[in-house]
PDB file of C-alpha atoms and ligand atoms in Angstrom:
ATOM      1  CA  UNK A1150      62.593 -23.161  -3.376  1.00 59.00           C
ATOM      2  CA  UNK A1151      62.396 -19.973  -5.398  1.00 74.00           C
ATOM      3  CA  UNK A1152      61.464 -20.285  -9.055  1.00 83.00           C
ATOM      4  CA  UNK A1153      64.314 -19.761 -11.529  1.00 94.00           C
ATOM      5  CA  UNK A1154      64.274 -16.132 -12.621  1.00 98.00           C
ATOM      6  CA  UNK A1155      63.444 -14.556 -15.949  1.00 98.00           C
ATOM      7  CA  UNK A1156      65.840 -11.624 -16.376  1.00 98.00           C
ATOM      8  CA  UNK A1157      66.697  -9.241 -19.170  1.00 98.00           C
ATOM      9  CA  UNK A1158      69.420  -6.945 -20.402  1.00 98.00           C
ATOM     10  CA  UNK A1159      67.986  -3.835 -22.028  1.00 98.00           C
ATOM     11  CA  UNK A1160      70.598  -1.692 -23.757  1.00 98.00           C
ATOM     12  CA  UNK A1161      69.868   1.402 -25.829  1.00 97.00           C
ATOM     13  CA  UNK A1162      71.699   1.421 -29.170  1.00 98.00           C
ATOM     14  CA  UNK A1163      73.046   4.946 -28.781  1.00 96.00           C
ATOM     15  CA  UNK A1164      76.716   4.009 -28.795  1.00 95.00           C
ATOM     16  CA  UNK A1165      79.103   1.087 -28.493  1.00 95.00           C
ATOM     17  CA  UNK A1166      78.851  -1.109 -25.411  1.00 95.00           C
ATOM     18  CA  UNK A1167      81.596  -0.700 -22.838  1.00 93.00           C
ATOM     19  CA  UNK A1168      82.821  -2.700 -19.867  1.00 93.00           C
ATOM     20  CA  UNK A1169      79.984  -1.442 -17.671  1.00 93.00           C
ATOM     21  CA  UNK A1170      77.474  -2.944 -20.077  1.00 95.00           C
ATOM     22  CA  UNK A1171      79.352  -6.231 -20.114  1.00 96.00           C
ATOM     23  CA  UNK A1172      79.115  -6.323 -16.325  1.00 95.00           C
ATOM     24  CA  UNK A1173      75.405  -5.538 -16.355  1.00 97.00           C
ATOM     25  CA  UNK A1174      74.637  -8.095 -19.079  1.00 98.00           C
ATOM     26  CA  UNK A1175      76.633 -10.774 -17.304  1.00 97.00           C
ATOM     27  CA  UNK A1176      74.909  -9.924 -14.035  1.00 97.00           C
ATOM     28  CA  UNK A1177      71.480 -10.425 -15.616  1.00 98.00           C
ATOM     29  CA  UNK A1178      72.539 -13.625 -17.389  1.00 98.00           C
ATOM     30  CA  UNK A1179      73.900 -15.111 -14.129  1.00 97.00           C
ATOM     31  CA  UNK A1180      70.752 -14.270 -12.212  1.00 97.00           C
ATOM     32  CA  UNK A1181      68.817 -16.182 -14.872  1.00 98.00           C
ATOM     33  CA  UNK A1182      70.699 -19.414 -14.185  1.00 94.00           C
ATOM     34  CA  UNK A1183      68.214 -22.233 -14.662  1.00 94.00           C
ATOM     35  CA  UNK A1184      65.639 -19.705 -15.880  1.00 97.00           C
ATOM     36  CA  UNK A1185      65.503 -17.444 -18.925  1.00 98.00           C
ATOM     37  CA  UNK A1186      67.721 -14.584 -20.033  1.00 98.00           C
ATOM     38  CA  UNK A1187      66.115 -12.116 -22.450  1.00 98.00           C
ATOM     39  CA  UNK A1188      67.383  -9.204 -24.452  1.00 98.00           C
ATOM     40  CA  UNK A1189      65.519  -6.012 -25.243  1.00 98.00           C
ATOM     41  CA  UNK A1190      66.620  -3.204 -27.507  1.00 98.00           C
ATOM     42  CA  UNK A1191      65.462   0.093 -26.049  1.00 98.00           C
ATOM     43  CA  UNK A1192      65.395   2.141 -29.226  1.00 97.00           C
ATOM     44  CA  UNK A1193      62.572   4.625 -28.721  1.00 96.00           C
ATOM     45  CA  UNK A1194      64.892   7.634 -28.795  1.00 94.00           C
ATOM     46  CA  UNK A1195      64.774   8.082 -32.541  1.00 90.00           C
ATOM     47  CA  UNK A1196      67.243  10.951 -32.514  1.00 92.00           C
ATOM     48  CA  UNK A1197      69.985   8.997 -30.749  1.00 95.00           C
ATOM     49  CA  UNK A1198      69.502   5.318 -31.601  1.00 97.00           C
ATOM     50  CA  UNK A1199      71.223   3.868 -34.675  1.00 97.00           C
ATOM     51  CA  UNK A1200      70.812   0.471 -36.364  1.00 96.00           C
ATOM     52  CA  UNK A1201      74.583   0.113 -36.621  1.00 97.00           C
ATOM     53  CA  UNK A1202      74.881   0.353 -32.832  1.00 97.00           C
ATOM     54  CA  UNK A1203      72.227  -2.325 -32.494  1.00 98.00           C
ATOM     55  CA  UNK A1204      74.145  -4.626 -34.870  1.00 98.00           C
ATOM     56  CA  UNK A1205      77.325  -3.898 -32.949  1.00 98.00           C
ATOM     57  CA  UNK A1206      75.826  -4.648 -29.544  1.00 98.00           C
ATOM     58  CA  UNK A1207      74.350  -7.960 -30.665  1.00 98.00           C
ATOM     59  CA  UNK A1208      77.706  -8.938 -32.095  1.00 98.00           C
ATOM     60  CA  UNK A1209      79.626  -7.794 -29.006  1.00 98.00           C
ATOM     61  CA  UNK A1210      77.365  -9.664 -26.591  1.00 98.00           C
ATOM     62  CA  UNK A1211      77.627 -12.838 -28.663  1.00 98.00           C
ATOM     63  CA  UNK A1212      81.412 -12.388 -28.817  1.00 98.00           C
ATOM     64  CA  UNK A1213      81.452 -12.238 -25.008  1.00 97.00           C
ATOM     65  CA  UNK A1214      79.754 -15.629 -25.021  1.00 97.00           C
ATOM     66  CA  UNK A1215      76.361 -14.524 -23.752  1.00 97.00           C
ATOM     67  CA  UNK A1216      73.327 -16.366 -25.052  1.00 97.00           C
ATOM     68  CA  UNK A1217      69.805 -14.994 -24.870  1.00 98.00           C
ATOM     69  CA  UNK A1218      66.426 -16.210 -25.943  1.00 97.00           C
ATOM     70  CA  UNK A1219      65.030 -15.089 -29.247  1.00 95.00           C
ATOM     71  CA  UNK A1220      63.161 -13.202 -30.500  1.00 95.00           C
ATOM     72  CA  UNK A1221      64.805 -10.052 -29.226  1.00 97.00           C
ATOM     73  CA  UNK A1222      62.207  -7.439 -28.340  1.00 98.00           C
ATOM     74  CA  UNK A1223      62.747  -4.124 -30.095  1.00 98.00           C
ATOM     75  CA  UNK A1224      60.757  -1.296 -28.529  1.00 98.00           C
ATOM     76  CA  UNK A1225      60.371   0.682 -31.746  1.00 97.00           C
ATOM     77  CA  UNK A1226      58.244  -2.195 -33.097  1.00 97.00           C
ATOM     78  CA  UNK A1227      55.689  -1.955 -30.283  1.00 98.00           C
ATOM     79  CA  UNK A1228      54.677   1.687 -30.146  1.00 97.00           C
ATOM     80  CA  UNK A1229      51.000   0.682 -30.433  1.00 97.00           C
ATOM     81  CA  UNK A1230      51.305  -1.334 -27.224  1.00 98.00           C
ATOM     82  CA  UNK A1231      52.656   1.679 -25.327  1.00 98.00           C
ATOM     83  CA  UNK A1232      49.935   3.868 -26.800  1.00 98.00           C
ATOM     84  CA  UNK A1233      47.324   1.459 -25.473  1.00 98.00           C
ATOM     85  CA  UNK A1234      48.921   1.581 -22.013  1.00 98.00           C
ATOM     86  CA  UNK A1235      48.914   5.353 -22.194  1.00 98.00           C
ATOM     87  CA  UNK A1236      45.224   5.283 -23.062  1.00 98.00           C
ATOM     88  CA  UNK A1237      44.585   3.142 -19.961  1.00 98.00           C
ATOM     89  CA  UNK A1238      46.345   5.724 -17.795  1.00 98.00           C
ATOM     90  CA  UNK A1239      44.409   8.462 -19.568  1.00 98.00           C
ATOM     91  CA  UNK A1240      41.225   6.592 -18.709  1.00 98.00           C
ATOM     92  CA  UNK A1241      42.142   7.004 -15.026  1.00 97.00           C
ATOM     93  CA  UNK A1242      42.281  10.784 -15.601  1.00 97.00           C
ATOM     94  CA  UNK A1243      45.966  10.912 -14.726  1.00 98.00           C
ATOM     95  CA  UNK A1244      47.487  12.473 -17.847  1.00 98.00           C
ATOM     96  CA  UNK A1245      47.729  15.910 -19.399  1.00 98.00           C
ATOM     97  CA  UNK A1246      49.394  17.317 -22.507  1.00 98.00           C
ATOM     98  CA  UNK A1247      52.460  19.490 -21.930  1.00 98.00           C
ATOM     99  CA  UNK A1248      53.313  21.997 -24.650  1.00 98.00           C
ATOM    100  CA  UNK A1249      56.343  23.475 -22.888  1.00 97.00           C
ATOM    101  CA  UNK A1250      59.644  23.687 -24.691  1.00 96.00           C
ATOM    102  CA  UNK A1251      62.845  23.048 -22.746  1.00 94.00           C
ATOM    103  CA  UNK A1252      63.515  26.752 -22.753  1.00 95.00           C
ATOM    104  CA  UNK A1253      60.068  27.581 -21.393  1.00 95.00           C
ATOM    105  CA  UNK A1254      60.599  25.084 -18.582  1.00 95.00           C
ATOM    106  CA  UNK A1255      64.011  26.570 -17.827  1.00 93.00           C
ATOM    107  CA  UNK A1256      62.560  30.070 -17.734  1.00 93.00           C
ATOM    108  CA  UNK A1257      59.704  28.947 -15.517  1.00 92.00           C
ATOM    109  CA  UNK A1258      61.990  27.055 -13.138  1.00 91.00           C
ATOM    110  CA  UNK A1259      64.172  30.166 -12.822  1.00 90.00           C
ATOM    111  CA  UNK A1260      67.062  29.650 -10.430  1.00 87.00           C
ATOM    112  CA  UNK A1261      67.834  25.981 -11.016  1.00 84.00           C
ATOM    113  CA  UNK A1262      69.889  25.660  -7.844  1.00 85.00           C
ATOM    114  CA  UNK A1263      66.927  26.741  -5.736  1.00 88.00           C
ATOM    115  CA  UNK A1264      64.249  24.810  -7.607  1.00 90.00           C
ATOM    116  CA  UNK A1265      62.928  21.562  -6.128  1.00 92.00           C
ATOM    117  CA  UNK A1266      65.080  18.769  -7.508  1.00 94.00           C
ATOM    118  CA  UNK A1267      64.214  15.262  -8.607  1.00 95.00           C
ATOM    119  CA  UNK A1268      66.551  12.430  -9.598  1.00 95.00           C
ATOM    120  CA  UNK A1269      66.673  13.816 -13.165  1.00 91.00           C
ATOM    121  CA  UNK A1270      67.105  17.481 -12.281  1.00 91.00           C
ATOM    122  CA  UNK A1271      64.683  20.297 -11.403  1.00 94.00           C
ATOM    123  CA  UNK A1272      61.075  19.188 -11.165  1.00 96.00           C
ATOM    124  CA  UNK A1273      58.638  20.243 -13.866  1.00 96.00           C
ATOM    125  CA  UNK A1274      56.902  23.331 -12.453  1.00 95.00           C
ATOM    126  CA  UNK A1275      53.449  22.143 -13.545  1.00 96.00           C
ATOM    127  CA  UNK A1276      52.756  24.936 -16.034  1.00 96.00           C
ATOM    128  CA  UNK A1277      50.540  22.895 -18.373  1.00 98.00           C
ATOM    129  CA  UNK A1278      48.766  21.009 -15.579  1.00 97.00           C
ATOM    130  CA  UNK A1279      46.694  24.044 -14.793  1.00 94.00           C
ATOM    131  CA  UNK A1280      45.824  25.497 -18.183  1.00 96.00           C
ATOM    132  CA  UNK A1281      42.155  25.599 -19.134  1.00 97.00           C
ATOM    133  CA  UNK A1282      40.603  22.778 -21.191  1.00 95.00           C
ATOM    134  CA  UNK A1283      39.767  25.420 -23.773  1.00 97.00           C
ATOM    135  CA  UNK A1284      43.385  26.530 -24.194  1.00 97.00           C
ATOM    136  CA  UNK A1285      44.459  22.895 -24.338  1.00 97.00           C
ATOM    137  CA  UNK A1286      42.063  22.132 -27.172  1.00 97.00           C
ATOM    138  CA  UNK A1287      43.044  25.286 -28.962  1.00 98.00           C
ATOM    139  CA  UNK A1288      46.744  24.439 -28.850  1.00 98.00           C
ATOM    140  CA  UNK A1289      46.159  20.865 -29.987  1.00 97.00           C
ATOM    141  CA  UNK A1290      43.975  22.099 -32.858  1.00 98.00           C
ATOM    142  CA  UNK A1291      46.773  24.525 -33.755  1.00 97.00           C
ATOM    143  CA  UNK A1292      49.122  21.572 -34.155  1.00 97.00           C
ATOM    144  CA  UNK A1293      51.397  22.566 -31.258  1.00 97.00           C
ATOM    145  CA  UNK A1294      53.603  19.564 -30.389  1.00 98.00           C
ATOM    146  CA  UNK A1295      53.077  18.177 -26.910  1.00 98.00           C
ATOM    147  CA  UNK A1296      54.382  15.574 -24.529  1.00 98.00           C
ATOM    148  CA  UNK A1297      52.106  13.663 -22.158  1.00 98.00           C
ATOM    149  CA  UNK A1298      52.794  13.997 -18.444  1.00 98.00           C
ATOM    150  CA  UNK A1299      51.520  12.103 -15.439  1.00 98.00           C
ATOM    151  CA  UNK A1300      49.705  14.177 -12.832  1.00 98.00           C
ATOM    152  CA  UNK A1301      51.803  12.791 -10.002  1.00 98.00           C
ATOM    153  CA  UNK A1302      49.857  14.265  -7.097  1.00 98.00           C
ATOM    154  CA  UNK A1303      46.613  12.838  -8.412  1.00 98.00           C
ATOM    155  CA  UNK A1304      48.191   9.465  -9.195  1.00 98.00           C
ATOM    156  CA  UNK A1305      49.688   9.101  -5.727  1.00 98.00           C
ATOM    157  CA  UNK A1306      46.450  10.101  -4.044  1.00 98.00           C
ATOM    158  CA  UNK A1307      44.593   7.474  -6.064  1.00 98.00           C
ATOM    159  CA  UNK A1308      47.175   4.715  -5.655  1.00 98.00           C
ATOM    160  CA  UNK A1309      47.863   5.016  -1.939  1.00 97.00           C
ATOM    161  CA  UNK A1310      50.860   3.272  -0.406  1.00 98.00           C
ATOM    162  CA  UNK A1311      52.803   1.010  -2.767  1.00 98.00           C
ATOM    163  CA  UNK A1312      55.862  -1.112  -2.126  1.00 98.00           C
ATOM    164  CA  UNK A1313      58.385  -3.080  -4.137  1.00 98.00           C
ATOM    165  CA  UNK A1314      61.330  -5.277  -3.262  1.00 98.00           C
ATOM    166  CA  UNK A1315      64.961  -4.884  -4.131  1.00 98.00           C
ATOM    167  CA  UNK A1316      67.175  -7.890  -3.436  1.00 97.00           C
ATOM    168  CA  UNK A1317      69.807  -5.692  -1.820  1.00 97.00           C
ATOM    169  CA  UNK A1318      67.630  -3.137  -0.078  1.00 97.00           C
ATOM    170  CA  UNK A1319      64.716  -5.334   0.934  1.00 98.00           C
ATOM    171  CA  UNK A1320      61.171  -3.911   0.916  1.00 98.00           C
ATOM    172  CA  UNK A1321      60.998  -0.352  -0.385  1.00 98.00           C
ATOM    173  CA  UNK A1322      58.071   2.042  -0.048  1.00 98.00           C
ATOM    174  CA  UNK A1323      57.439   3.698  -3.409  1.00 98.00           C
ATOM    175  CA  UNK A1324      58.045   7.459  -3.482  1.00 98.00           C
ATOM    176  CA  UNK A1325      57.432   8.379  -7.103  1.00 98.00           C
ATOM    177  CA  UNK A1326      56.620  11.945  -6.043  1.00 98.00           C
ATOM    178  CA  UNK A1327      60.354  12.619  -6.101  1.00 98.00           C
ATOM    179  CA  UNK A1328      60.074  12.754  -9.911  1.00 98.00           C
ATOM    180  CA  UNK A1329      57.168  15.174 -10.122  1.00 98.00           C
ATOM    181  CA  UNK A1330      54.998  15.055 -13.241  1.00 98.00           C
ATOM    182  CA  UNK A1331      57.102  12.656 -15.352  1.00 98.00           C
ATOM    183  CA  UNK A1332      56.813  12.526 -19.122  1.00 98.00           C
ATOM    184  CA  UNK A1333      55.111   9.311 -20.253  1.00 98.00           C
ATOM    185  CA  UNK A1334      55.035  10.123 -23.957  1.00 98.00           C
ATOM    186  CA  UNK A1335      57.591  12.407 -25.532  1.00 96.00           C
ATOM    187  CA  UNK A1336      56.913  14.939 -28.238  1.00 95.00           C
ATOM    188  CA  UNK A1337      58.803  12.855 -30.792  1.00 92.00           C
ATOM    189  CA  UNK A1338      57.602   9.376 -29.813  1.00 93.00           C
ATOM    190  CA  UNK A1339      54.382   8.115 -28.212  1.00 93.00           C
ATOM    191  CA  UNK A1340      56.087   6.663 -25.142  1.00 97.00           C
ATOM    192  CA  UNK A1341      58.963   7.282 -22.738  1.00 97.00           C
ATOM    193  CA  UNK A1342      61.566   5.186 -20.943  1.00 97.00           C
ATOM    194  CA  UNK A1343      59.386   4.771 -17.840  1.00 98.00           C
ATOM    195  CA  UNK A1344      56.300   3.616 -19.693  1.00 98.00           C
ATOM    196  CA  UNK A1345      57.988   1.333 -22.229  1.00 98.00           C
ATOM    197  CA  UNK A1346      60.180  -0.403 -19.657  1.00 98.00           C
ATOM    198  CA  UNK A1347      57.262  -1.074 -17.310  1.00 98.00           C
ATOM    199  CA  UNK A1348      55.051  -2.486 -20.041  1.00 98.00           C
ATOM    200  CA  UNK A1349      57.831  -4.560 -21.581  1.00 98.00           C
ATOM    201  CA  UNK A1350      59.062  -6.122 -18.364  1.00 98.00           C
ATOM    202  CA  UNK A1351      55.497  -7.330 -17.896  1.00 98.00           C
ATOM    203  CA  UNK A1352      54.945  -8.508 -21.471  1.00 98.00           C
ATOM    204  CA  UNK A1353      58.268 -10.325 -21.548  1.00 97.00           C
ATOM    205  CA  UNK A1354      57.406 -12.105 -18.319  1.00 97.00           C
ATOM    206  CA  UNK A1355      60.441 -10.720 -16.483  1.00 98.00           C
ATOM    207  CA  UNK A1356      60.391 -11.835 -12.842  1.00 98.00           C
ATOM    208  CA  UNK A1357      63.655 -10.203 -11.725  1.00 98.00           C
ATOM    209  CA  UNK A1358      64.670  -6.819 -13.139  1.00 98.00           C
ATOM    210  CA  UNK A1359      68.415  -6.340 -12.770  1.00 98.00           C
ATOM    211  CA  UNK A1360      70.002  -3.035 -13.728  1.00 98.00           C
ATOM    212  CA  UNK A1361      72.473  -0.457 -12.504  1.00 96.00           C
ATOM    213  CA  UNK A1362      71.828   1.423  -9.289  1.00 96.00           C
ATOM    214  CA  UNK A1363      71.620   4.657 -11.297  1.00 95.00           C
ATOM    215  CA  UNK A1364      68.098   3.475 -12.172  1.00 97.00           C
ATOM    216  CA  UNK A1365      67.082   2.613  -8.609  1.00 98.00           C
ATOM    217  CA  UNK A1366      64.846   5.659  -8.229  1.00 98.00           C
ATOM    218  CA  UNK A1367      63.142   5.062 -11.580  1.00 98.00           C
ATOM    219  CA  UNK A1368      61.622   1.942 -10.041  1.00 98.00           C
ATOM    220  CA  UNK A1369      59.411   4.115  -7.830  1.00 98.00           C
ATOM    221  CA  UNK A1370      57.733   5.407 -10.981  1.00 98.00           C
ATOM    222  CA  UNK A1371      57.536   1.950 -12.550  1.00 98.00           C
ATOM    223  CA  UNK A1372      55.796   0.613  -9.462  1.00 98.00           C
ATOM    224  CA  UNK A1373      53.189   3.364  -9.715  1.00 98.00           C
ATOM    225  CA  UNK A1374      52.558   2.624 -13.392  1.00 98.00           C
ATOM    226  CA  UNK A1375      52.218  -1.097 -12.635  1.00 98.00           C
ATOM    227  CA  UNK A1376      49.476  -0.226 -10.193  1.00 98.00           C
ATOM    228  CA  UNK A1377      47.365   1.662 -12.722  1.00 98.00           C
ATOM    229  CA  UNK A1378      48.072  -0.725 -15.595  1.00 98.00           C
ATOM    230  CA  UNK A1379      47.186  -3.762 -13.475  1.00 98.00           C
ATOM    231  CA  UNK A1380      50.608  -5.383 -13.946  1.00 98.00           C
ATOM    232  CA  UNK A1381      52.469  -7.725 -11.623  1.00 95.00           C
ATOM    233  CA  UNK A1382      55.452  -6.233  -9.835  1.00 98.00           C
ATOM    234  CA  UNK A1383      58.668  -8.144 -10.515  1.00 98.00           C
ATOM    235  CA  UNK A1384      61.468  -8.357  -8.008  1.00 98.00           C
ATOM    236  CA  UNK A1385      64.347  -5.905  -8.530  1.00 98.00           C
ATOM    237  CA  UNK A1386      68.067  -5.976  -8.019  1.00 98.00           C
ATOM    238  CA  UNK A1387      69.986  -2.783  -8.697  1.00 98.00           C
ATOM    239  CA  UNK A1388      73.678  -3.494  -8.906  1.00 97.00           C
ATOM    240  CA  UNK A1389      76.571  -1.131  -8.201  1.00 93.00           C
ATOM    241  CA  UNK A1390      78.050   0.499 -11.291  1.00 91.00           C
ATOM    242  CA  UNK A1391      81.424  -0.565 -12.506  1.00 86.00           C
ATOM    243  CA  UNK A1392      83.939   2.194 -11.931  1.00 83.00           C
ATOM    244  CA  UNK A1393      87.364   2.944 -13.350  1.00 78.00           C
ATOM    245  CA  UNK A1394      90.525   3.432 -11.288  1.00 75.00           C
ATOM    246  CA  UNK A1395      89.579   7.133 -11.007  1.00 80.00           C
ATOM    247  CA  UNK A1396      86.336   6.156  -9.256  1.00 81.00           C
ATOM    248  CA  UNK A1397      84.233   7.372 -12.173  1.00 82.00           C
ATOM    249  CA  UNK A1398      81.674   5.114 -13.757  1.00 82.00           C
ATOM    250  CA  UNK A1399      82.332   3.926 -17.280  1.00 78.00           C
ATOM    251  CA  UNK A1400      80.352   5.739 -19.892  1.00 72.00           C
ATOM    252  CA  UNK A1401      79.881   5.691 -23.612  1.00 67.00           C
ATOM    253  CA  UNK A1402      82.491   8.435 -23.863  1.00 68.00           C
ATOM    254  CA  UNK A1403      85.253   6.077 -22.629  1.00 73.00           C
ATOM    255  CA  UNK A1404      86.007   4.963 -26.129  1.00 69.00           C
ATOM    256  CA  UNK A1405      89.064   2.917 -25.233  1.00 68.00           C
ATOM    257  CA  UNK A1406      86.948   0.683 -23.022  1.00 88.00           C
ATOM    258  CA  UNK A1407      84.332  -0.261 -25.535  1.00 93.00           C
ATOM    259  CA  UNK A1408      84.071  -3.996 -26.020  1.00 95.00           C
ATOM    260  CA  UNK A1409      84.890  -3.310 -29.647  1.00 95.00           C
ATOM    261  CA  UNK A1410      88.185  -1.579 -28.941  1.00 94.00           C
ATOM    262  CA  UNK A1411      89.226  -4.147 -26.333  1.00 95.00           C
ATOM    263  CA  UNK A1412      88.527  -6.873 -28.851  1.00 96.00           C
ATOM    264  CA  UNK A1413      90.443  -5.041 -31.569  1.00 95.00           C
ATOM    265  CA  UNK A1414      93.351  -4.613 -29.175  1.00 94.00           C
ATOM    266  CA  UNK A1415      93.563  -8.418 -29.059  1.00 96.00           C
ATOM    267  CA  UNK A1416      91.892  -9.188 -25.694  1.00 96.00           C
ATOM    268  CA  UNK A1417      90.037 -12.492 -25.511  1.00 97.00           C
ATOM    269  CA  UNK A1418      86.348 -12.578 -24.430  1.00 97.00           C
ATOM    270  CA  UNK A1419      87.223 -14.307 -21.143  1.00 96.00           C
ATOM    271  CA  UNK A1420      89.750 -11.561 -20.325  1.00 95.00           C
ATOM    272  CA  UNK A1421      87.198  -8.869 -21.029  1.00 95.00           C
ATOM    273  CA  UNK A1422      84.688 -10.657 -18.790  1.00 95.00           C
ATOM    274  CA  UNK A1423      87.349 -10.687 -16.057  1.00 94.00           C
ATOM    275  CA  UNK A1424      87.933  -6.949 -16.524  1.00 93.00           C
ATOM    276  CA  UNK A1425      84.194  -6.358 -16.306  1.00 92.00           C
ATOM    277  CA  UNK A1426      84.176  -8.123 -12.935  1.00 90.00           C
ATOM    278  CA  UNK A1427      87.253  -6.389 -11.576  1.00 87.00           C
ATOM    279  CA  UNK A1428      89.301  -9.583 -11.695  1.00 89.00           C
ATOM    280  CA  UNK A1429      91.778  -8.282 -14.238  1.00 90.00           C
ATOM    281  CA  UNK A1430      93.176  -4.770 -14.556  1.00 88.00           C
ATOM    282  CA  UNK A1431      91.664  -2.635 -17.238  1.00 88.00           C
ATOM    283  CA  UNK A1432      94.215  -1.370 -19.781  1.00 85.00           C
ATOM    284  CA  UNK A1433      95.117   2.289 -19.184  1.00 76.00           C
TER     285      UNK A1433
HETATM  286  N1  LIG B1796      67.922   1.117 -21.598  1.00 58.50           N
HETATM  287  C1  LIG B1796      68.451   1.483 -20.329  1.00 58.50           C
HETATM  288  C2  LIG B1796      69.915   1.819 -20.461  1.00 58.50           C
HETATM  289  O1  LIG B1796      70.533   1.467 -21.448  1.00 58.50           O
HETATM  290  C3  LIG B1796      68.302   0.369 -19.308  1.00 58.50           C
HETATM  291  C4  LIG B1796      66.922   0.270 -18.854  1.00 58.50           C
HETATM  292  C5  LIG B1796      66.626  -0.767 -17.778  1.00 58.50           C
HETATM  293  O2  LIG B1796      67.413  -1.703 -17.588  1.00 58.50           O
HETATM  294  O3  LIG B1796      65.582  -0.645 -17.180  1.00 58.50           O
HETATM  295  O4  LIG B1796      70.438   2.452 -19.584  1.00 58.50           O
END
């Protein structure tokens, strides 16, 4: 007998939820049958997240009939926890400050089409990895803003072979090197998606991480962070993304398919759930 799962839905309040979110939330809630279904607000992107979107998503999920355990974890309230995790990684000698602007990275990368690519685009060329400690200190003392990056080559060499399990794919060997030196703390906030999600899934006691397959590769990085932070590795299940009749995935830009607009157009929650599962046509 497998233990009932603890799952979570972890939306970012950067827009209104759409049918794809409803599918993902329902997926997580179903996988938690007999266990616990948690909600987490991923609001570390201070430039894009808005309280009104958070209010709207809580209301929309409740309208759909989903029920989650309280309290809801809000990432912006736990920045100290991520900073502590960052300090642990720093203690392993795996981090360095990166002062590069986007433009500097673009200029350094040069011909984007020819540059080595990771899941999120061209890999960081490593400019700040190799600057002298003296220059580093000088720039910090000057008040130059910096992000914190993981020295991926060093981390992989220290971690050795790591694996994780996806319910669809089976055992997976971790290949975080595909991301290069990922950002673990952004210039504007002392954490990043990868770090916060890894720490939170642990602290919330999540045993099965369900999310869209667009985040499959991110799990390689999360597995690596778990290793250095001494965290358990949950099981994963990356689900296919809901797609429209045109084959394109739903996105926040599909305003007509927000849960809000479907509700305002008079659709009942059960009908919207059916649309989210492809059991009822989506209005054109
Ligand atoms: N916050 C992410 C999103 O809205 C989901 C993160 C996750 O499930 O790991 O896409």
